[in-house]
XYZ file of C-alpha atoms in Angstrom:
623
model
C 28.379 -103.193 41.551
C 26.964 -102.052 38.158
C 24.263 -100.171 39.980
C 26.895 -98.599 42.074
C 28.965 -97.403 39.277
C 25.932 -95.862 37.684
C 25.101 -94.002 40.733
C 28.522 -93.357 42.250
C 31.295 -90.926 41.511
C 32.113 -91.272 37.970
C 35.105 -88.962 38.247
C 36.682 -91.604 40.444
C 35.589 -95.038 39.341
C 38.503 -96.918 41.194
C 37.470 -95.349 44.491
C 33.752 -96.286 43.792
C 34.783 -99.832 43.220
C 36.908 -100.003 46.302
C 34.129 -98.473 48.439
C 31.413 -100.740 46.950
C 33.482 -103.808 47.677
C 34.112 -102.624 51.143
C 30.567 -101.991 52.036
C 29.343 -105.147 50.417
C 31.894 -107.198 52.637
C 30.882 -105.062 55.589
C 27.041 -105.826 55.240
C 27.892 -109.485 54.752
C 30.018 -109.911 57.824
C 27.482 -107.839 59.907
C 24.743 -110.130 58.697
C 26.760 -113.340 59.548
C 27.596 -111.883 63.013
C 24.057 -110.999 63.988
C 22.839 -114.307 62.944
C 24.909 -116.020 65.538
C 23.723 -113.618 68.253
C 21.993 -115.262 71.242
C 18.815 -113.812 72.916
C 19.813 -111.504 75.780
C 17.107 -113.426 77.905
C 17.485 -116.954 77.134
C 15.346 -118.240 80.112
C 12.431 -115.889 79.195
C 12.789 -116.609 75.567
C 12.577 -120.432 75.906
C 9.614 -120.118 78.354
C 7.656 -118.122 75.964
C 8.609 -120.229 73.155
C 7.067 -123.234 74.964
C 3.975 -121.133 75.473
C 3.956 -120.367 71.623
C 4.186 -124.083 70.953
C 1.227 -124.797 73.184
C -0.749 -122.062 71.329
C 0.263 -123.432 67.952
C -1.049 -126.978 69.185
C -4.356 -125.341 70.172
C -4.809 -123.626 67.025
C -3.801 -126.633 64.992
C -6.357 -128.853 66.864
C -9.132 -126.434 66.045
C -8.031 -126.485 62.295
C -8.088 -130.262 62.421
C -11.504 -130.334 63.924
C -12.699 -127.890 61.178
C -11.260 -130.079 58.421
C -12.482 -133.169 59.980
C -16.024 -131.893 60.106
C -15.924 -131.026 56.383
C -14.208 -134.301 55.253
C -15.662 -136.921 57.487
C -17.646 -139.713 55.698
C -19.590 -142.747 56.928
C -18.214 -146.220 56.354
C -18.914 -146.970 52.678
C -19.484 -150.574 53.390
C -22.156 -150.084 55.877
C -23.783 -146.932 54.261
C -26.637 -147.471 51.953
C -26.630 -145.716 48.619
C -29.126 -143.036 49.726
C -27.159 -142.369 52.837
C -23.999 -141.863 50.696
C -25.773 -139.489 48.428
C -27.272 -137.512 51.327
C -23.745 -137.339 52.971
C -22.316 -135.972 49.656
C -24.888 -133.187 49.473
C -24.290 -132.356 53.064
C -20.433 -132.275 52.538
C -20.970 -130.029 49.569
C -23.067 -127.583 51.627
C -20.471 -127.621 54.369
C -17.683 -126.824 51.931
C -19.749 -124.002 50.317
C -20.494 -122.585 53.838
C -16.793 -122.759 54.734
C -15.664 -120.976 51.629
C -18.325 -118.204 52.344
C -17.144 -118.085 55.841
C -13.531 -117.564 54.776
C -14.675 -114.798 52.350
C -16.548 -113.021 55.052
C -13.605 -113.241 57.483
C -11.334 -111.778 54.770
C -13.717 -108.979 54.192
C -13.906 -108.293 57.941
C -10.212 -108.734 58.503
C -8.881 -106.722 61.462
C -5.289 -106.987 62.861
C -6.650 -106.940 66.506
C -9.980 -108.819 66.084
C -9.500 -111.634 63.624
C -9.289 -115.151 64.792
C -5.585 -116.434 65.146
C -6.439 -119.405 62.858
C -7.515 -117.089 60.117
C -4.663 -114.659 60.855
C -2.080 -117.395 60.411
C -3.736 -118.540 57.177
C -4.148 -114.953 55.916
C -0.360 -114.204 56.657
C 0.661 -117.714 55.333
C 2.645 -118.444 58.483
C 2.949 -120.795 61.452
C 2.422 -119.574 64.960
C 5.371 -121.554 66.153
C 7.736 -121.888 63.259
C 7.072 -118.534 61.511
C 7.532 -118.096 57.737
C 9.445 -120.567 55.791
C 12.366 -119.355 53.747
C 10.501 -119.500 50.290
C 7.509 -117.485 51.610
C 9.887 -115.062 53.290
C 11.724 -114.326 50.110
C 8.418 -113.826 48.189
C 7.275 -111.133 50.780
C 10.509 -109.259 51.246
C 10.609 -108.650 47.506
C 7.108 -107.080 47.596
C 7.787 -104.699 50.444
C 8.838 -101.066 49.976
C 12.055 -99.921 51.526
C 11.961 -98.553 55.120
C 14.595 -96.151 54.512
C 16.808 -97.530 57.145
C 19.730 -98.470 54.944
C 22.420 -95.740 55.144
C 23.596 -94.649 51.627
C 27.288 -94.759 51.577
C 29.226 -93.055 48.813
C 32.859 -92.913 47.735
C 35.527 -91.956 50.114
C 36.902 -89.495 47.560
C 38.516 -86.276 48.832
C 35.846 -84.136 47.136
C 33.313 -85.218 49.941
C 35.501 -83.773 52.673
C 34.460 -80.215 51.791
C 30.727 -81.088 51.943
C 28.791 -79.070 54.415
C 26.594 -82.082 55.238
C 27.675 -83.597 58.581
C 28.012 -86.594 59.421
C 28.993 -87.160 55.757
C 28.067 -90.331 53.845
C 31.220 -92.081 54.312
C 32.448 -95.482 55.390
C 33.091 -94.568 59.017
C 29.595 -93.285 59.326
C 28.075 -96.270 57.703
C 29.888 -98.667 60.160
C 28.414 -96.448 63.115
C 24.918 -96.543 61.706
C 25.088 -100.272 61.226
C 26.137 -100.574 64.955
C 23.226 -98.427 66.102
C 20.445 -100.225 64.230
C 18.382 -102.396 66.555
C 18.566 -106.168 65.899
C 15.442 -108.278 66.583
C 15.065 -112.001 67.218
C 12.639 -113.568 64.683
C 11.325 -117.079 64.261
C 11.745 -118.457 60.717
C 11.626 -122.054 59.681
C 11.245 -123.014 63.404
C 14.696 -121.471 64.169
C 15.461 -118.131 65.982
C 17.493 -115.640 63.834
C 18.288 -112.098 63.790
C 16.984 -109.383 61.608
C 16.831 -105.709 61.137
C 13.418 -103.947 61.047
C 13.522 -103.473 57.262
C 13.824 -107.377 57.055
C 10.800 -108.028 59.044
C 7.609 -108.846 56.913
C 3.988 -109.561 57.703
C 3.755 -113.026 59.124
C 7.014 -112.858 60.733
C 7.066 -114.076 64.612
C 9.107 -111.461 66.574
C 10.492 -111.582 70.139
C 10.513 -108.322 72.172
C 11.923 -107.931 75.643
C 12.083 -104.860 78.101
C 13.811 -101.851 76.523
C 13.164 -102.805 72.955
C 11.210 -100.757 70.437
C 8.609 -102.558 68.370
C 9.810 -102.878 64.738
C 6.239 -103.125 63.264
C 2.556 -103.359 64.277
C 1.881 -106.763 65.454
C -0.493 -109.072 67.180
C 0.512 -110.323 70.522
C 0.545 -114.099 70.690
C 2.027 -114.741 74.142
C 3.552 -112.523 76.849
C 5.001 -112.878 80.334
C 2.754 -111.687 83.066
C 4.544 -108.411 83.781
C 4.717 -107.358 80.125
C 3.754 -103.640 79.653
C 4.122 -101.396 76.666
C 4.323 -97.589 76.377
C 2.392 -95.987 73.541
C 2.660 -92.291 74.375
C 3.854 -91.310 70.938
C 0.681 -92.924 69.408
C -1.959 -91.304 71.829
C 0.001 -88.182 72.781
C -1.065 -88.811 76.434
C 1.900 -88.560 78.917
C 2.877 -91.895 80.510
C 0.410 -93.874 78.463
C 1.245 -97.504 79.479
C -0.805 -100.661 78.645
C -0.754 -104.061 80.146
C -0.333 -106.622 77.333
C -3.212 -108.910 76.471
C -3.766 -111.785 73.948
C -7.561 -111.014 73.490
C -9.136 -108.056 71.754
C -9.880 -105.299 74.462
C -11.336 -102.539 72.412
C -13.189 -101.891 69.173
C -10.408 -99.511 67.800
C -7.164 -101.163 66.726
C -5.084 -98.242 68.312
C -6.724 -98.768 71.635
C -6.721 -102.702 71.967
C -4.002 -104.098 74.139
C -3.554 -107.246 72.093
C -1.536 -105.186 69.554
C 1.916 -103.747 69.740
C 2.234 -100.641 67.667
C 5.132 -99.527 65.595
C 7.813 -97.784 67.564
C 6.152 -98.400 70.958
C 8.434 -99.419 73.850
C 8.246 -102.532 76.127
C 8.888 -101.267 79.505
C 8.726 -104.598 81.287
C 8.507 -108.304 80.570
C 8.722 -110.012 77.190
C 6.385 -111.166 74.406
C 6.132 -112.817 70.998
C 4.075 -110.963 68.417
C 3.163 -111.603 64.753
C 3.909 -108.846 62.509
C 0.863 -107.615 60.658
C 2.446 -104.744 58.817
C 5.904 -103.786 57.590
C 8.067 -101.089 59.178
C 7.227 -98.761 56.235
C 3.569 -98.418 57.259
C 1.842 -98.239 60.735
C -1.804 -98.399 61.871
C -1.389 -94.739 63.000
C -1.467 -92.293 60.116
C 1.958 -91.325 58.950
C 3.571 -93.723 61.463
C 6.750 -94.908 59.589
C 9.826 -96.574 61.072
C 13.262 -95.285 60.234
C 16.095 -96.758 61.832
C 19.137 -94.949 60.585
C 17.571 -91.578 59.609
C 16.218 -91.195 63.133
C 19.725 -90.562 64.527
C 20.153 -86.848 63.944
C 23.169 -84.969 65.073
C 22.969 -81.299 66.109
C 25.994 -79.542 64.848
C 25.797 -76.273 66.801
C 29.419 -75.520 67.709
C 29.807 -75.001 71.628
C 31.833 -72.001 72.794
C 35.502 -72.445 73.054
C 36.070 -74.932 70.205
C 36.167 -74.738 66.507
C 33.991 -76.624 63.915
C 36.907 -78.576 62.661
C 37.651 -79.842 66.020
C 34.123 -80.778 66.714
C 34.020 -82.846 63.440
C 37.335 -84.442 63.974
C 36.460 -85.366 67.542
C 33.080 -86.782 66.415
C 34.667 -88.948 63.822
C 37.324 -90.156 66.142
C 34.739 -91.198 68.629
C 32.905 -93.143 65.854
C 35.972 -95.000 64.517
C 37.983 -95.465 67.772
C 35.086 -96.229 70.255
C 31.915 -96.948 68.285
C 30.433 -94.015 70.049
C 27.841 -91.536 68.516
C 26.911 -88.236 70.165
C 23.631 -86.551 69.355
C 25.225 -83.135 69.375
C 28.560 -81.282 69.519
C 27.442 -79.836 72.808
C 27.209 -83.221 74.384
C 30.676 -84.005 73.540
C 31.790 -81.007 75.706
C 29.604 -82.132 78.479
C 31.059 -85.676 78.357
C 34.575 -84.408 78.315
C 33.642 -82.324 81.342
C 32.146 -85.150 83.356
C 33.987 -85.856 86.657
C 31.317 -88.428 88.032
C 30.729 -91.504 86.050
C 27.832 -93.893 87.237
C 27.522 -97.192 85.343
C 24.879 -99.731 85.671
C 26.844 -102.907 85.582
C 24.675 -106.084 84.890
C 25.670 -109.628 85.145
C 24.874 -110.146 81.326
C 27.434 -107.319 80.536
C 29.840 -108.532 83.005
C 29.821 -112.067 81.580
C 30.642 -110.974 78.071
C 34.066 -111.912 76.853
C 36.723 -109.404 77.737
C 34.724 -107.314 80.116
C 37.019 -108.007 83.041
C 39.857 -106.438 81.053
C 37.428 -103.686 80.058
C 36.741 -102.871 83.742
C 40.577 -102.620 84.426
C 40.857 -100.268 81.281
C 37.967 -98.096 82.301
C 39.193 -97.744 85.936
C 42.713 -96.892 84.731
C 41.359 -94.080 82.288
C 39.034 -92.620 84.952
C 41.872 -92.559 87.505
C 44.201 -90.748 85.089
C 41.676 -88.127 84.003
C 40.490 -87.714 87.749
C 36.866 -88.984 87.074
C 35.000 -90.580 90.113
C 33.778 -93.949 88.898
C 30.667 -95.641 90.454
C 29.475 -99.174 89.460
C 25.908 -99.944 90.342
C 25.122 -103.623 90.661
C 22.406 -104.971 88.475
C 22.134 -108.543 89.642
C 25.832 -109.132 90.163
C 26.633 -112.092 92.460
C 28.986 -111.773 95.242
C 31.814 -113.464 93.348
C 31.327 -111.179 90.361
C 31.242 -108.207 92.737
C 34.493 -109.291 94.110
C 36.050 -109.561 90.798
C 35.182 -106.137 90.083
C 36.794 -104.897 93.273
C 39.926 -106.931 92.402
C 40.080 -105.409 88.858
C 39.713 -102.009 90.237
C 42.787 -102.449 92.333
C 40.746 -102.005 95.387
C 37.137 -100.401 95.599
C 34.774 -99.550 98.234
C 31.664 -101.749 98.373
C 28.414 -100.349 99.711
C 25.453 -102.625 100.176
C 22.082 -100.795 100.926
C 19.718 -103.271 99.474
C 19.529 -105.564 96.581
C 17.024 -104.916 93.810
C 14.912 -108.022 92.984
C 15.800 -109.649 89.664
C 12.162 -110.349 88.881
C 9.461 -107.874 89.694
C 6.592 -109.128 91.750
C 3.296 -109.383 89.647
C 1.081 -111.097 92.066
C -2.406 -109.760 92.575
C -3.903 -107.006 90.535
C -1.755 -106.251 87.528
C -2.675 -102.480 87.623
C -0.673 -102.303 90.838
C 2.401 -103.443 88.906
C 1.692 -100.744 86.341
C 1.381 -98.214 89.133
C 4.729 -99.235 90.426
C 6.493 -98.343 87.185
C 5.296 -94.844 87.115
C 5.275 -93.713 90.830
C 5.126 -90.143 91.605
C 6.036 -90.947 95.456
C 9.095 -93.046 94.683
C 11.127 -90.512 96.634
C 9.333 -91.529 99.771
C 10.744 -95.079 99.509
C 14.116 -94.136 100.821
C 14.327 -93.999 104.534
C 16.008 -91.182 106.410
C 18.919 -93.553 107.362
C 19.406 -94.736 103.693
C 19.362 -90.966 102.619
C 22.190 -90.288 105.048
C 24.068 -93.261 103.742
C 23.658 -92.338 100.187
C 24.638 -88.761 100.855
C 27.890 -90.040 102.465
C 28.525 -92.174 99.431
C 28.071 -89.294 97.068
C 30.313 -86.942 99.205
C 32.926 -89.608 99.703
C 33.666 -90.446 96.125
C 37.385 -90.358 95.088
C 38.955 -90.585 91.728
C 41.492 -93.067 93.271
C 38.945 -95.482 94.607
C 36.100 -96.683 92.642
C 32.782 -97.611 94.219
C 30.629 -100.673 93.827
C 26.985 -100.082 94.964
C 24.290 -102.539 95.666
C 21.077 -100.363 95.955
C 17.436 -100.113 95.113
C 16.072 -98.005 92.291
C 14.763 -95.314 94.558
C 18.066 -95.155 96.237
C 19.861 -94.784 92.964
C 17.515 -91.874 92.110
C 18.458 -90.151 95.406
C 22.082 -90.836 94.688
C 21.816 -89.015 91.192
C 19.951 -86.235 92.991
C 22.666 -85.888 95.690
C 25.318 -85.721 92.992
C 23.365 -83.179 90.926
C 22.990 -81.046 93.939
C 26.793 -80.319 94.108
C 27.342 -77.645 91.415
C 30.871 -78.864 90.945
C 29.850 -82.213 89.620
C 29.003 -83.175 86.042
C 27.359 -86.513 86.115
C 27.440 -89.136 83.271
C 25.082 -92.052 83.758
C 25.600 -95.176 81.787
C 22.797 -97.619 81.127
C 23.363 -101.153 79.828
C 20.376 -103.354 78.867
C 17.053 -102.041 80.520
C 17.601 -102.417 84.294
C 16.039 -100.404 86.959
C 13.071 -99.313 84.693
C 11.272 -97.254 87.438
C 14.510 -95.138 87.824
C 14.834 -94.651 84.044
C 11.049 -93.604 83.563
C 11.348 -91.180 86.552
C 14.367 -89.588 84.862
C 12.484 -89.129 81.557
C 9.958 -86.953 83.533
C 7.213 -89.573 83.326
C 6.445 -89.379 87.101
C 4.013 -86.556 87.161
C 1.757 -85.093 89.998
C -1.516 -86.518 90.563
C -3.978 -85.666 87.900
C -1.457 -85.257 85.110
C -0.890 -88.723 83.904
C -3.304 -91.445 82.556
C -2.456 -95.033 82.330
C -4.372 -97.222 79.914
C -2.672 -100.042 81.690
C -5.436 -102.471 82.655
C -8.134 -101.564 80.207
C -7.932 -99.731 76.820
C -9.231 -96.673 78.364
C -7.580 -93.314 79.133
C -7.654 -90.859 82.179
C -10.958 -89.178 82.277
C -14.614 -90.026 81.748
C -16.178 -90.951 79.457
C -13.431 -92.763 77.601
C -12.871 -91.423 74.110
C -10.576 -93.152 71.686
C -8.270 -90.815 69.788
C -7.784 -92.410 66.533
C -6.078 -90.380 63.836
C -7.964 -89.685 60.637
C -7.255 -92.134 57.903
C -6.350 -94.928 60.385
C -7.608 -98.562 59.681
C -10.316 -98.252 62.294
C -12.240 -95.150 63.420
C -14.454 -95.216 66.553
C -15.518 -92.054 68.465
C -16.325 -94.086 71.547
C -14.634 -97.248 72.778
C -16.738 -99.956 74.556
C -14.527 -101.945 76.751
C -14.637 -105.652 76.830
C -16.021 -107.037 80.217
C -13.219 -109.551 80.552
C -10.573 -106.808 80.234
C -12.100 -105.046 83.227
C -11.980 -108.186 85.158
C -8.471 -108.960 84.026
C -7.052 -105.840 85.585
C -8.728 -102.463 86.343
C -7.849 -99.184 85.087
C -6.304 -96.470 87.029
C -7.191 -93.035 86.358
C -5.579 -90.199 88.335
C -8.007 -87.520 87.511
C -10.983 -88.832 89.424
C -11.335 -90.173 92.989
C -14.818 -91.847 92.160
C -15.775 -94.588 89.809
C -17.316 -93.626 86.584
C -19.650 -95.624 84.215
C -18.777 -96.614 80.677
C -21.136 -97.315 77.756
C -21.475 -100.856 78.721
C -22.067 -100.090 82.462
C -18.832 -101.572 83.632
C -17.441 -99.538 86.348
C -13.766 -98.348 86.298
C -11.872 -98.463 89.439
C -9.881 -95.271 90.210
C -6.938 -94.938 92.583
C -6.670 -91.440 93.917
C -3.269 -90.100 94.957
C -3.170 -88.708 98.527
C -2.590 -84.913 98.623
C -0.043 -85.537 101.463
C 2.181 -87.422 99.087
C 4.130 -84.895 97.094
C 5.273 -85.590 93.697
C 9.052 -84.909 92.731
C 10.093 -83.783 89.272
C 13.044 -86.070 89.010
C 13.851 -85.002 85.320
C 14.836 -81.502 86.803
C 16.675 -82.524 89.957
C 18.273 -85.861 89.264
C 18.666 -86.222 85.547
C 22.349 -86.560 84.730
C 24.073 -84.102 82.486
C 24.871 -86.949 80.015
C 22.710 -89.959 79.632
C 24.740 -92.763 77.886
C 23.356 -95.924 76.243
C 26.023 -98.791 76.702
C 24.774 -100.914 73.743
C 21.207 -100.617 74.698
C 19.543 -99.941 71.413
C 15.673 -99.070 71.687
C 14.183 -97.060 74.487
C 17.455 -96.158 76.167
C 19.170 -95.180 72.990
C 16.179 -92.922 71.881
C 16.439 -90.975 75.146
C 20.198 -91.008 75.516
C 22.741 -88.133 74.674
C 25.487 -90.555 73.768
C 25.063 -94.036 72.227
C 27.730 -96.738 72.329
C 27.224 -99.094 69.401
C 28.090 -102.327 71.592
C 27.821 -103.192 75.262
C 31.568 -102.919 75.916
C 33.096 -100.885 78.746
C 36.319 -100.528 76.779
C 34.518 -98.548 74.194
C 33.662 -96.065 76.977
C 37.219 -96.037 78.084
C 38.336 -95.231 74.468
C 35.880 -92.546 74.199
C 37.311 -90.690 77.297
C 40.719 -91.126 75.812
C 39.629 -89.337 72.655
C 37.879 -86.496 74.477
C 41.220 -85.956 76.462
C 42.145 -83.612 73.583
C 39.091 -81.311 74.318
C 40.200 -77.956 75.345
C 40.073 -77.158 78.924
C 38.585 -73.773 78.407
C 35.683 -75.467 76.623
C 34.927 -77.813 79.485
C 32.408 -75.432 81.107
C 29.872 -77.075 83.530
C 26.347 -77.108 82.074
C 23.577 -75.258 83.898
């Protein structure tokens, strides 16, 4: 409070005190609330936690063997004096060799190459239980700030005239808190929740599909289908890597046993040990900023005033916990007449979501918006409950997307399935006709519940976009239908335009050259692949149709795209006018135009109610 008074508004000390107390209580209750949050994938989390326990036991056994070798003594009763003296000399030599070994390992420390036993000792952590509370407090004090805490100042009237927007006021602080990603971290053997700025080297962090890595980290265990996108590091389009637990490249930035700061998990889940903080990444200049990364374009759209834009933006934040990335997207959201929502069983089972479905349906009917719920693993009973809450809805069952993707066989084929330039050919002619019928038969009075595949969903969005009278809002909860989402991002490029470092640490093209920024931890102009990595899963390069040789002589398998299979630029023909993240903080929120701070359909309904005041003349359809 003293620091606040020193840096606050000295002209209004009473307002400064009230604001300081408010924000202190807000931070406290937010911390209490998120520490009671459960993992969104409890089955996967518990399974990987068991694997983590097994890994801990293996490393502990190795450590015990090492210790036993250095401390083992013969039976003093049976040993002669000469034997005891010889044993003592040998033990002293072993201890000296051990200290020299530890010194060499410390000098040759690499985040991706060091042994896990040494890494856990170096980080002073446990592979299963993580850091203890005392060690964590020591480390968190030593770390510089990641710049993710929003500075909130007094709510005095003098700030209302400031040109900065959004202003540093209480309502924007609450919104920023809601938009910050929360991670599951193992500390003292118990899972807890933490912001990225609270993660320190040595923490054991859990990541699932759709999440963004808070720090650089060493992968400990992972599910078979775990893949990570590192496009922002390599600047190669659609650069996706299959996760590994062993070093696969000499360069740290190219090894698949590391997750890099701000990289996205596209599929599966993993546990990793943080090797750096969010304020510094292995890539030069790679720094994580949670709050400052949300930038708002304040360009005023035609037909509305600046004051109306600011007032509406504030009301969306305070009434619906909705943050728009521009004033223009508020105009598109107000103009949307087709609302497509991915409704998952996790979202549906949350408390109060049945009433939220009723509220959203009521608002959409009142404002003449056509509402479509796309099932993401809903059971028949849950689907029927949605129909009942809608007051009668049409149910269309084309197919059911499998809950768990198939990963048997070559893992590179699974990577290929995520970025598939021929996904449009996976919808039969009969299904295309049915999807078109659904798109043309939508009515504001009758919501629709769809059970369809990812490719069929893309075709539905394409059919809706083909009608120039439609303004489509696409709401995504969690990270379901990843192939559909990746296609809408424009990652499905024609053959020869995308490289996947999925199975090996290489890139598209030959020979493989590691692009490591200057000043990074490890520099290598060429990367020699590990033989076991090529055996684990082969690399796919779309630029060649013949195998090429690497420095070690290990061939790289290439899969050529057939010229008869045309690629479709889904980003231009199917991407919705408004992409909305329904409480999905990570990859989806980074790409979304509108971010809802919590997974709650009632927030979306409240947002539509707020936008009802938007002038009709300003609701022009986007191109």
